[in-house]
Structures are given as structure tokens and as C-alpha cells.
Tab-separated table of C-alpha atoms in Angstrom:
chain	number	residue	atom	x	y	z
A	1	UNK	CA	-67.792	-53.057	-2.278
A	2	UNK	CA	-70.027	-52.935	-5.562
A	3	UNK	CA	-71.333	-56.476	-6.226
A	4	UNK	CA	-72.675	-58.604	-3.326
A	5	UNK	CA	-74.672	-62.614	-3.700
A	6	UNK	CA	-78.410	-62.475	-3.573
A	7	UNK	CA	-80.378	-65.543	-2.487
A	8	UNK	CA	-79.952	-67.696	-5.536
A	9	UNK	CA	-75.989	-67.229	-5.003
A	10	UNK	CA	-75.974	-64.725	-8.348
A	11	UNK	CA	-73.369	-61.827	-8.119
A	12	UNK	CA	-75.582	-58.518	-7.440
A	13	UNK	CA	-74.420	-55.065	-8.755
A	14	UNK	CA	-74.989	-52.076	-6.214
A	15	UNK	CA	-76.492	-50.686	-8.753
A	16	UNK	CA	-79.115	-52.891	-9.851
A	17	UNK	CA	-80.010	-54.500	-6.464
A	18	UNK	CA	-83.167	-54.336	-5.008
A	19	UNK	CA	-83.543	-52.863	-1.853
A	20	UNK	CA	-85.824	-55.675	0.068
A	21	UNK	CA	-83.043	-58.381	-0.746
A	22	UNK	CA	-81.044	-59.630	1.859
A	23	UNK	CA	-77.095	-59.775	0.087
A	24	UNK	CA	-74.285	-61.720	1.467
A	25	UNK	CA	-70.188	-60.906	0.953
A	26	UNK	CA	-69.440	-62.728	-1.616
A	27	UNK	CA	-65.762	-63.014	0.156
A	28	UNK	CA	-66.663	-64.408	4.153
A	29	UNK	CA	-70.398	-65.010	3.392
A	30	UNK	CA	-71.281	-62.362	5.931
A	31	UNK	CA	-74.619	-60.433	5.717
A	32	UNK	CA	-73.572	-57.016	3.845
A	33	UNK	CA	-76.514	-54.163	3.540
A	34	UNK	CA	-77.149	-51.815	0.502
A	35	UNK	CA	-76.147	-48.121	0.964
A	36	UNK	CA	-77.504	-46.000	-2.473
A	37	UNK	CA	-79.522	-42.428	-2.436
A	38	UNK	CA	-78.857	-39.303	-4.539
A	39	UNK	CA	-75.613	-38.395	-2.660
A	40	UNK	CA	-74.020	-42.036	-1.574
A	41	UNK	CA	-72.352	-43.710	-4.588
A	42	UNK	CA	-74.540	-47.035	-4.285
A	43	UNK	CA	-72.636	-50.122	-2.708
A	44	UNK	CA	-72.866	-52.677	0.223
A	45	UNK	CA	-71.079	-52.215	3.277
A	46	UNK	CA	-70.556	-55.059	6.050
A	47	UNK	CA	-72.460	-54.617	9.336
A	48	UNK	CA	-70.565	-53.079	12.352
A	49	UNK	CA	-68.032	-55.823	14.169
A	50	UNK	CA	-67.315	-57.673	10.670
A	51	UNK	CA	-64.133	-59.489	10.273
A	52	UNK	CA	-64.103	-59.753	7.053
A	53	UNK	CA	-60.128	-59.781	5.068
A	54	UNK	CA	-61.403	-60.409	1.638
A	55	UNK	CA	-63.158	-57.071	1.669
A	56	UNK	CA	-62.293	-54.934	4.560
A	57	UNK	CA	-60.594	-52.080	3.097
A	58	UNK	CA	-61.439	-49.437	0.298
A	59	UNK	CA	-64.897	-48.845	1.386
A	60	UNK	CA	-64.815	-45.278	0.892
A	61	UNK	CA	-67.059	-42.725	-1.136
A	62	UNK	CA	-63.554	-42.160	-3.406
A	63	UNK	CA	-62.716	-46.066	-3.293
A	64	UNK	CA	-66.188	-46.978	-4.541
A	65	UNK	CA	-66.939	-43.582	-7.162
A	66	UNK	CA	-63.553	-44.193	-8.380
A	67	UNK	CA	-64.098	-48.077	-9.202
A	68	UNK	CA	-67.406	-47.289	-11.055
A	69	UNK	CA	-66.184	-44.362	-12.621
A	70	UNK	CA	-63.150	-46.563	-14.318
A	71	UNK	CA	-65.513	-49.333	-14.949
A	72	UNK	CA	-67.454	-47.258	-16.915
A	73	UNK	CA	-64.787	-45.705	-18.922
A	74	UNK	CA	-62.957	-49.396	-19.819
A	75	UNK	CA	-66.425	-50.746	-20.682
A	76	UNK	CA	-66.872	-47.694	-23.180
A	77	UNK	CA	-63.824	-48.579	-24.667
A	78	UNK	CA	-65.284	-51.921	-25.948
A	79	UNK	CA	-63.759	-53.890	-22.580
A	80	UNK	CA	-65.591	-56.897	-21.099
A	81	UNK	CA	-65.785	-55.583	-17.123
A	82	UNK	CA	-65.855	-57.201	-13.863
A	83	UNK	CA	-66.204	-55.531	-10.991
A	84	UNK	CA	-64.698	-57.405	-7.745
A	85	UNK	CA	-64.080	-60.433	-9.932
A	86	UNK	CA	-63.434	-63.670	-7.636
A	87	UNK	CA	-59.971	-65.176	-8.985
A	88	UNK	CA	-59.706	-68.368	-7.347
A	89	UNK	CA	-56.131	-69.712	-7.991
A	90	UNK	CA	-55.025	-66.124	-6.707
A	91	UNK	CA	-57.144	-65.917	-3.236
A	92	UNK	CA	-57.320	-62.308	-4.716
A	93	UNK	CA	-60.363	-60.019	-6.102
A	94	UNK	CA	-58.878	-56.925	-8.116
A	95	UNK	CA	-60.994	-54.006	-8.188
A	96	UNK	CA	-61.657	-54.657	-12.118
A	97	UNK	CA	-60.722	-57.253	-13.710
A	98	UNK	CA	-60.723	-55.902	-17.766
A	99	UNK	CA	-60.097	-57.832	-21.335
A	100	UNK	CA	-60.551	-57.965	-24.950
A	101	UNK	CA	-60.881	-60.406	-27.657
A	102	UNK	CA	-57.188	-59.535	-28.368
A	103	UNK	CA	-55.913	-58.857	-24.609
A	104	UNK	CA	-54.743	-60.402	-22.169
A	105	UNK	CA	-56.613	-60.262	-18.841
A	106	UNK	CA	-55.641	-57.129	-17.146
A	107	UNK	CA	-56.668	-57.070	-13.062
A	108	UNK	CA	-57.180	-53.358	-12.423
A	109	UNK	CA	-56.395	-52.131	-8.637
A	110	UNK	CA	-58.000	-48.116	-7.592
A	111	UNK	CA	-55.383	-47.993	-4.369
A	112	UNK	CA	-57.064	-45.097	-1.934
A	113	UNK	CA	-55.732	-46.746	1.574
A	114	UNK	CA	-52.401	-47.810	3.566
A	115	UNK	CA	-50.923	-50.663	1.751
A	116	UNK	CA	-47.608	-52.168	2.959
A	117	UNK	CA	-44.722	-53.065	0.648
A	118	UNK	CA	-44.632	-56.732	1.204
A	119	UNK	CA	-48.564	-57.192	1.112
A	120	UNK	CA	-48.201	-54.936	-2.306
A	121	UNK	CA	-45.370	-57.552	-3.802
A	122	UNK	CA	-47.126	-60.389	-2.585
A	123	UNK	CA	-50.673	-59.425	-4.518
A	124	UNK	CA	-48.744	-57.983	-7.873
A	125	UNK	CA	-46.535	-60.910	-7.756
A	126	UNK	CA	-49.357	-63.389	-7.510
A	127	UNK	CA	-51.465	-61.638	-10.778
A	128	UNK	CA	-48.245	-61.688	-12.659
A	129	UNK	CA	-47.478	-65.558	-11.504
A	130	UNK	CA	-50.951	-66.380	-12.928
A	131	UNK	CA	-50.588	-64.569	-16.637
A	132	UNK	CA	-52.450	-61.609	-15.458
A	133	UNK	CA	-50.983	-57.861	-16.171
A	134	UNK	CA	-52.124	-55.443	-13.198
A	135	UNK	CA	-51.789	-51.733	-13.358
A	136	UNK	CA	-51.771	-50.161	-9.946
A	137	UNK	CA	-53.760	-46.629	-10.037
A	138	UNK	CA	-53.716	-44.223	-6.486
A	139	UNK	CA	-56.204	-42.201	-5.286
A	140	UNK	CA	-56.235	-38.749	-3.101
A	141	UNK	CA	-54.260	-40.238	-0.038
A	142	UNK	CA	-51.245	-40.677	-2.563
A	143	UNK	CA	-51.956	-37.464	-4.205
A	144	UNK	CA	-49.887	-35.475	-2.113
A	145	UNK	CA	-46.139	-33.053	-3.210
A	146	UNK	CA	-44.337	-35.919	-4.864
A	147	UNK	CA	-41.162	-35.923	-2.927
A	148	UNK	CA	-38.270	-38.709	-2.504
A	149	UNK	CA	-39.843	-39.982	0.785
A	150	UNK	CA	-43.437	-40.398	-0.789
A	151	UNK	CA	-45.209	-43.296	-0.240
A	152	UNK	CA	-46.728	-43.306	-3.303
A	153	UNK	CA	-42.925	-44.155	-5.168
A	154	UNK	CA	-43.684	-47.921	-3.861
A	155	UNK	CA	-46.116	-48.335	-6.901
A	156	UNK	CA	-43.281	-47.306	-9.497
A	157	UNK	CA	-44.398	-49.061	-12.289
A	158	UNK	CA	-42.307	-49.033	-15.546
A	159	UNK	CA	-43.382	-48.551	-19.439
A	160	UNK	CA	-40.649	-48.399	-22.830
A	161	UNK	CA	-42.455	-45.024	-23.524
A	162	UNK	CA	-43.353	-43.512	-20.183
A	163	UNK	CA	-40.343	-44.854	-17.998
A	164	UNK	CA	-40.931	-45.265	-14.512
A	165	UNK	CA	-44.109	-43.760	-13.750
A	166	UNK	CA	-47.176	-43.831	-11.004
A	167	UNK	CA	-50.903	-43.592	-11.871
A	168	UNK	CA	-53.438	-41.503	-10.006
A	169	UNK	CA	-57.060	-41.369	-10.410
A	170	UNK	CA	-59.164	-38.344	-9.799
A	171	UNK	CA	-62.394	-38.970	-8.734
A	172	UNK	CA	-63.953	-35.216	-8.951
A	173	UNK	CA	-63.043	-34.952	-12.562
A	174	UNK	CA	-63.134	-38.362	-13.759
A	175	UNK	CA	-59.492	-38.385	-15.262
A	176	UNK	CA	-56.555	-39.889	-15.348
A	177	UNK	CA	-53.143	-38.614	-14.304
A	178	UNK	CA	-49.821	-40.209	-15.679
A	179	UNK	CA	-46.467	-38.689	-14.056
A	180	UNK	CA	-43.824	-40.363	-16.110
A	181	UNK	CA	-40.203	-40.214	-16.563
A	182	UNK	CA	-39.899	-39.807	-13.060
A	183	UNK	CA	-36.212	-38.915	-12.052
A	184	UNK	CA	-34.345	-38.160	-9.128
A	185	UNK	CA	-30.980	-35.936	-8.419
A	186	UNK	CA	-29.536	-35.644	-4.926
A	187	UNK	CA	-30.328	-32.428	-2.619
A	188	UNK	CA	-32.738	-31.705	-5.544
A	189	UNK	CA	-37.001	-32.000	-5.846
A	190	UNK	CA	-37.756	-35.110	-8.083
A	191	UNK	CA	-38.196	-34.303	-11.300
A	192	UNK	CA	-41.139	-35.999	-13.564
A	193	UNK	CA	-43.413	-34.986	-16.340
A	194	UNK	CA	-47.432	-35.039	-15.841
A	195	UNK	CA	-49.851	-35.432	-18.472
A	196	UNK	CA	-53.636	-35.884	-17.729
A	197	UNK	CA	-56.610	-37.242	-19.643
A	198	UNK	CA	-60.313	-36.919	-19.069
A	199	UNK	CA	-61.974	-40.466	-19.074
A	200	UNK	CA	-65.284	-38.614	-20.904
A	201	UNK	CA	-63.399	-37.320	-23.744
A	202	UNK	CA	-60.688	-39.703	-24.360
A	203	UNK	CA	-60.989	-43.302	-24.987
A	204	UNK	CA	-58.547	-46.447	-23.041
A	205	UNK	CA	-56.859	-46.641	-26.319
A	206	UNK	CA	-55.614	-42.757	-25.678
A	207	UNK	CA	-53.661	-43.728	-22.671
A	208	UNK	CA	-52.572	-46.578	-23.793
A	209	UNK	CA	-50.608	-45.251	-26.906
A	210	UNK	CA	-49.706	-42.042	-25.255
A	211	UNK	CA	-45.914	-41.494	-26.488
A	212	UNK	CA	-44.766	-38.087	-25.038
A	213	UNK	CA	-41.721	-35.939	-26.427
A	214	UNK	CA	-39.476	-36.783	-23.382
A	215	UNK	CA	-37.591	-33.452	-22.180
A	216	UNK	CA	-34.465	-34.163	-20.383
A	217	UNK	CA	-34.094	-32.232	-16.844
A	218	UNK	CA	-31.279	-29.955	-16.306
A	219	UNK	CA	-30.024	-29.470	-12.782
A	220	UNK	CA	-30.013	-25.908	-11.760
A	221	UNK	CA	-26.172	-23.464	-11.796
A	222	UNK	CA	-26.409	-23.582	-8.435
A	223	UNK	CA	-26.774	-27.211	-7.919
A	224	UNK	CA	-23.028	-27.930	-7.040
A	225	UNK	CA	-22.800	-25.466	-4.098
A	226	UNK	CA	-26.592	-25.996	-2.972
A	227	UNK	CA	-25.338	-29.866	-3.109
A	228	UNK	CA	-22.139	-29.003	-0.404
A	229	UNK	CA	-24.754	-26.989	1.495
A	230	UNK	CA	-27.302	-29.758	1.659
A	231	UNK	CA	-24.000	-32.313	2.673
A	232	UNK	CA	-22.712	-29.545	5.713
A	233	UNK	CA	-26.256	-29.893	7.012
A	234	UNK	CA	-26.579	-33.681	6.328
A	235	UNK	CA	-23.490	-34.023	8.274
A	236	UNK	CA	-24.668	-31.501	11.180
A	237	UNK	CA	-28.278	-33.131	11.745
A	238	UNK	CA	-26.462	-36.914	11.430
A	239	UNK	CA	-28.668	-38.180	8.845
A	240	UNK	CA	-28.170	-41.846	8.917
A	241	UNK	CA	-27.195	-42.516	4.979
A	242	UNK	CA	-24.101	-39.716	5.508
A	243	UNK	CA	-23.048	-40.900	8.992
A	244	UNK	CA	-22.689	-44.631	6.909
A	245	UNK	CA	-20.920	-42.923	4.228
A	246	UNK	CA	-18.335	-40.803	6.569
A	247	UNK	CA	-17.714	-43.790	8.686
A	248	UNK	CA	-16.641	-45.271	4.864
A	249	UNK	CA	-14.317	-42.419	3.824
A	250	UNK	CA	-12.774	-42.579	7.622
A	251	UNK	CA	-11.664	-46.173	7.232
A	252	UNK	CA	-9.979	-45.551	4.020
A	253	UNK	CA	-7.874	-42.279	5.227
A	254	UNK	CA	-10.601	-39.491	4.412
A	255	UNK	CA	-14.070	-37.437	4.873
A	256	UNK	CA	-16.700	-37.118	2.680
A	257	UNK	CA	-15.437	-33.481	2.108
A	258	UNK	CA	-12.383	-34.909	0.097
A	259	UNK	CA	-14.501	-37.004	-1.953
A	260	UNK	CA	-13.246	-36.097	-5.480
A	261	UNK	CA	-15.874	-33.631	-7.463
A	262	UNK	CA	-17.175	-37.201	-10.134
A	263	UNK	CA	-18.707	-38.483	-7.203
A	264	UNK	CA	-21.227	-35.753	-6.945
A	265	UNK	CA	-24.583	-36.316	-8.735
A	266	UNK	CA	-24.919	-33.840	-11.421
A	267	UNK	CA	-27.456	-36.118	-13.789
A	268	UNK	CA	-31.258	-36.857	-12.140
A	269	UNK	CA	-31.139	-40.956	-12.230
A	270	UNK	CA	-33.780	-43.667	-11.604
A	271	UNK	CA	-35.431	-43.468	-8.003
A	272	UNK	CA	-34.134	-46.760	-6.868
A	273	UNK	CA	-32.128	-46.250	-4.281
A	274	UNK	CA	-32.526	-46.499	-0.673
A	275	UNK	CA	-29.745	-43.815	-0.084
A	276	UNK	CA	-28.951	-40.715	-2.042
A	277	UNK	CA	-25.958	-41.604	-5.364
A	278	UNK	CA	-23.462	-40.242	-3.653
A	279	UNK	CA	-22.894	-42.906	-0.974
A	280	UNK	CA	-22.987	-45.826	-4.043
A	281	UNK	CA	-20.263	-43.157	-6.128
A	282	UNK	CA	-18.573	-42.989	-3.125
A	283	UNK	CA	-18.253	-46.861	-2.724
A	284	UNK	CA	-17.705	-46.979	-5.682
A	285	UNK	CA	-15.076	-44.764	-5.580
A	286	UNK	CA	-13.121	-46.535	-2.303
A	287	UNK	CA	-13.542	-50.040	-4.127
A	288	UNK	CA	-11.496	-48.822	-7.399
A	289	UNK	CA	-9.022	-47.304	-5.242
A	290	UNK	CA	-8.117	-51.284	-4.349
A	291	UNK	CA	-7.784	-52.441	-7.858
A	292	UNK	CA	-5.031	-52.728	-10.018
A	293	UNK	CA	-4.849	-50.097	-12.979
A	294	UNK	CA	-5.925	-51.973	-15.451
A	295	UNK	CA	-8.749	-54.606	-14.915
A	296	UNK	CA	-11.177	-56.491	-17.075
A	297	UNK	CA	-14.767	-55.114	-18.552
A	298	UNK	CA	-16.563	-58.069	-16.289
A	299	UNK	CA	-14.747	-57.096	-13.100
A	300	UNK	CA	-15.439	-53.517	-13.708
A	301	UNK	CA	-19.354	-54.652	-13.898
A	302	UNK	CA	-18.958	-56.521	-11.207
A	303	UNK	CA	-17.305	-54.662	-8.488
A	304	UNK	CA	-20.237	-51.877	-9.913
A	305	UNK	CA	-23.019	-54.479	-9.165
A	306	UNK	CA	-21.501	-55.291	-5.757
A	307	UNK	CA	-21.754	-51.338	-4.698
A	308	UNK	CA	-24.884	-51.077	-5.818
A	309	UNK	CA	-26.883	-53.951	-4.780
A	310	UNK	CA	-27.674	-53.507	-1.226
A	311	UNK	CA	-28.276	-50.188	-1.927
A	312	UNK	CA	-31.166	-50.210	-4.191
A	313	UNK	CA	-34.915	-49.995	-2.578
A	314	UNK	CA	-37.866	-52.457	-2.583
A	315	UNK	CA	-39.637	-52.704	-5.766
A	316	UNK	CA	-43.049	-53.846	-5.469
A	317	UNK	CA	-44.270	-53.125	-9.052
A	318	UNK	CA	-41.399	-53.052	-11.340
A	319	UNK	CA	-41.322	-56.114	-13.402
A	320	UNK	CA	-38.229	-56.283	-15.246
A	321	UNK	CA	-36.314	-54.796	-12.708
A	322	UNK	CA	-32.854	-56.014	-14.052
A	323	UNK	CA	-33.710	-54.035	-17.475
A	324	UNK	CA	-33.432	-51.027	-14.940
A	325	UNK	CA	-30.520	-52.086	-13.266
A	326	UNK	CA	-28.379	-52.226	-16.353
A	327	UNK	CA	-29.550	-48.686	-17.416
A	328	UNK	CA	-27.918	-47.909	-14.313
A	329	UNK	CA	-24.665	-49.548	-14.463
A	330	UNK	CA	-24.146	-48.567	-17.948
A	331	UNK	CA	-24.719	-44.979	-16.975
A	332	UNK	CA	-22.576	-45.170	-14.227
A	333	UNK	CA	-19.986	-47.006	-16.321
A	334	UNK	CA	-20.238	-44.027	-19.009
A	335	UNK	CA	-20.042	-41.651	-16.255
A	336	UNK	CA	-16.688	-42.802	-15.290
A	337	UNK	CA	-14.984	-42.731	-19.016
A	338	UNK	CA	-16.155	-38.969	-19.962
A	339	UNK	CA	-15.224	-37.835	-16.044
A	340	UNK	CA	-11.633	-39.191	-17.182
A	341	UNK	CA	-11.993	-42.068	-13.890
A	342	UNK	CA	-11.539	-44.475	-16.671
A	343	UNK	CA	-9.764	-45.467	-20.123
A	344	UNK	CA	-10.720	-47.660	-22.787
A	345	UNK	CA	-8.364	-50.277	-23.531
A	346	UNK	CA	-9.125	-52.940	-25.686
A	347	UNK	CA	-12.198	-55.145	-23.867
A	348	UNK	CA	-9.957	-53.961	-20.572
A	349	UNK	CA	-10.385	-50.505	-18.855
A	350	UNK	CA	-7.750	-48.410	-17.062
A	351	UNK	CA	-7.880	-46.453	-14.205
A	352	UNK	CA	-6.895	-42.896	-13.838
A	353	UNK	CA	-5.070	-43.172	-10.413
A	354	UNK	CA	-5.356	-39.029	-10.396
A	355	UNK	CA	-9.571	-39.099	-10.549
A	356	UNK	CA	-8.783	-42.005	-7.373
A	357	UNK	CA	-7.142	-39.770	-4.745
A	358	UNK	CA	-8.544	-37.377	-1.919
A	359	UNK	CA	-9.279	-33.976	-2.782
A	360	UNK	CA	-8.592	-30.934	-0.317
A	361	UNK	CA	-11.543	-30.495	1.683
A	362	UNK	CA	-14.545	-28.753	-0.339
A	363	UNK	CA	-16.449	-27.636	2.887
């Protein structure tokens, strides 16, 4: 940690702190001892066999660089800092706390260790409960091949201009890295766009109105077949999400083989799902099969919502997730007119009974 109590009880910088001081954690009052020298970034550290819970994680040399290095850059940028900052009503201490005459307070958090998804909602939804904005930013642990299973994808965070996105800090250069517009498309890598920014060169203000010229991702010619190969294997190794999904097709007279060709992602969509698209197209696709051919706008939305609700995944950081949600049943709703599943008719929609049977088998 980077700010400890002296005697008098006045918050201590690393920094600044004399060495012949005895310091106390400002969180359980425990003795803490200073660490600084030409290599060590300078902080206090709790003695061996220290309970502490207020501060007992993020004590690394990255954890503790990366804090001061960000520090540094928002106070440059005209920003009031605090590092550690005590917030009572919250029973929380962000890793900087940052404002400006014309801000809101904004409760900074450098994430470099294990974090679990209900201890993450519980200390974003607390900030945002007391008026605070909080931007979550990773370090090296989450730095890894950004794939579908990533850990990091639990700090999705979302932005009008940068879509869903995660933040990562790198300590060796000082800069900030921004993947945005992060996408995903079944039996496919996730797709996103990256776009980095030194913190020496570039002001807060830089990030902050960064607008990028959004490319949209085009699966690859092959992706149809590589999809049926990536299903045949799915099937073969019983991955849990396609075992679900045949047991679904059995009960209503076919496999997922005969699943008709609309159902198959073509588009990279939101990461938001707990399962790949196909099993909520597939659902989907059994659930119109029931109705009659014509049925209202609001059922239509409905029966969507119903499909795709226990589906979607744990979101920690996204605010507005129902913004998000929409997006995706309006996408899947325009999906289904130009695939020819469904007709416009009036405020009413009709089904295509063709686009709702069984195909021969595909594999």
C-alpha cells in the first residue's frame, strides 16, 4: 500500500515518509513497515502473520508502480489525487480516488490479482450506489491471449464510443491499453480493436475523448464449414452447452444437425452469453415452431427475452446492461426478417412455417 498513519494519525505517503517513523495501516491499525531503495517502488507492507482485509491484496511491485504511475499521470492532467482514499459510507478504499472542479468523483481500481465475480459486483455496485463512477483497469495477470474463456471478460465495461471494452495498464511502459468493440462469433477467436496511449505523451483528456473509426469484422469464407467442424467435435468431446442443446432438438423430433442454416452465427455479437448463439437461435427456433403464424410485435419480444435470459453471463461492470440487451434482441429480431423466418405485417409479424422445419442432416 502507498499511504500509511504516522503518530499524529496524518495519512503518510511512501514516498515522503521518514524512515525512523513507526506507521500504522490505516485500514486494521496494524503496525505496517516502509519498504523504498533504488530498485523497490517505495510503499509499506504489513508484518508477516497480518490479518489484515482492508489491505491484504495488491501488494506487488506491478500493483504498487502501477498505482503511482497512474497517480501521476491523472494529477498531470490537472486532477485532485488520492491515493488509498478511506470512503467511509462504502467500507471500500479504491486505489485512486480522482476529480475535478467539473467531475464527478471517479474511484480508480489498478486490478493485478484474483478477484471473484460476486466480490467484483459487490465493490462496483457499492461506488455506483454512492454517486461514484469507477473504471476498472487490469494489470499483467489479465494480460494474457484474449479468448472467450478469459477471465479478464468479467470487467467488460461499456462506453457509446468504445462499446464494450476492458482496460489494461502496462507498467513497463507507462501506457494505457483500450481493447474496444469487443465482439464475439461462435467457433471463431474474439474479435476487438486495440488502441494504446503513452501516459508521458498524452494527457487524461486523450483517452477520454478517444472516438475511433469503428471497422466492422467479417467472418472468414470458411466460417460455415469450420462452424459444422467445430459442432462434429463439440458433439464428440460432449461439451456441456451442445449436450443441453441436442437433448433440446431430441425432444422436439430432431438433432442439432437439422437445425435450419439461420440458426448458425454468421455476425460476431456482444460477449454476453454464457453459451455459444447457437443454443439461444436454436431455442429460439423450437419456441416459434409452437406459435401460431401470425403473432403480435410484444409476444415476438417476449418469447425472444424468455430464450435469452437465462442464457446471458454475469455482468459485474456493465451498468446499463438492459441498453445491451435490447441491441441484442433487436438484432436478433432483424436477423429473423432479412433470413425470411419472419414477415412484417402491420404492428403483427408472420412466420415463415418453411424457415421453421428440420433440415436434412448437415453433418
Amino acid at each position: 500500500m502507498l499511504i500509511a498513519q504516522d503518530p499524529h494519525h496524518q495519512l503518510v505517503n511512501a514516498s515522503q515518509a521518514g524512515r525512523q517513523i513507526p506507521y500504522i495501516c490505516p485500514g486494521c491499525q496494524g503496525p505496517v513497515r516502509l519498504k523504498r531503495g533504488s530498485v523497490v517502488t517505495a510503499h509499506f507492507a504489513h508484518f508477516q502473520g497480518s490479518d489484515c482485509q482492508v489491505f491484504s491484496e495488491g501488494e506487488t511491485h506491478e500493483h504498487v508502480t502501477g498505482k503511482q504511475q497512474l497517480a501521476a499521470w491523472f494529477a498531470a492532467s490537472g486532477y485532485s489525487v488520492q491515493l488509498e482514499a478511506g470512503l467511509t459510507a462504502l467500507h471500500q478504499r479504491p486505489d485512486l480516488l480522482v476529480q475535478t472542479d467539473v467531475t464527478p468523483p471517479l474511484a480508480i481500481e489498478f486490478q493485478c490479482s484474483p478477484l471473484s465475480v460476486t466480490r467484483l459486483a459487490a465493490r462496483t455496485q457499492g461506488y455506483w450506489r454512492h454517486g461514484y463512477q469507477v473504471l476498472w483497469i487490469l494489470g499483467q495477470p489479465y494480460q494474457r491471449k484474449l479468448r472467450s474463456t478469459s477471465k479478464a471478460l468479467k470487467f467488460l465495461q461499456y462506453h457509446p464510443h468504445w462499446g464494450v471494452h476492458l482496460l489494461f495498464w502496462q507498467v513497463e511502459t507507462a501506457s494505457l491499453q483500450l481493447l474496444h468493440h469487443i465482439l464475439t462469433l461462435d467457433a471463431e477467436p474474439l474479435t476487438y480493436q486495440r488502441w494504446s496511449l503513452k501516459s508521458a505523451r498524452q494527457p487524461v483528456a486523450a483517452f477520454q475523448q478517444f472516438q475511433p473509426i469503428v471497422s466492422n469484422p467479417t467472418p472468414p469464407e470458411e466460417h460455415l464449414e469450420h462452424y459444422h467442424r467445430q459442432l462434429l467435435l463439440a458433439r464428440l468431446r460432449h461439451q456441456h452447452a451442445f449436450d443441453d442443446l441436442q437433448r433440446y432438438c431430441y425432444q422436439r423430433g430432431g438433432t442439432i444437425a437439422q437445425l435450419p442454416d439461420w440458426t448458425i452465427p454468421r455476425v460476431p455479437e456482444l460477449p454476453l452469453l454464457t453459451v455459444p448463439y447457437l443454443v439461444w437461435y436454436g431455442h429460439v427456433f423450437g419456441q416459434l415452431r409452437q406459435e401460431p403464424t401470425v403473432i403480435t410485435h410484444e409476444r415476438l419480444q417476449a418469447l425472444l427475452w424468455a430464450e435469452l435470459q437465462p442464457l446471458l453471463v454475469r455482468q459485474a461492470c456493465l451498468r446499463d446492461q438492459g441498453t445491451l440487451h435490447r441491441q441484442l434482441l433487436l438484432a436478433v429480431t432483424a436477423r429473423l426478417d432479412q433470413q425470411h423466418v419472419i414477415r412484417r405485417r402491420g404492428r403483427d409479424w408472420t412466420l415463415n412455417q418453411a424457415a421453421l422445419k428440420w433440415e436434412r442432416p448437415k453433418f
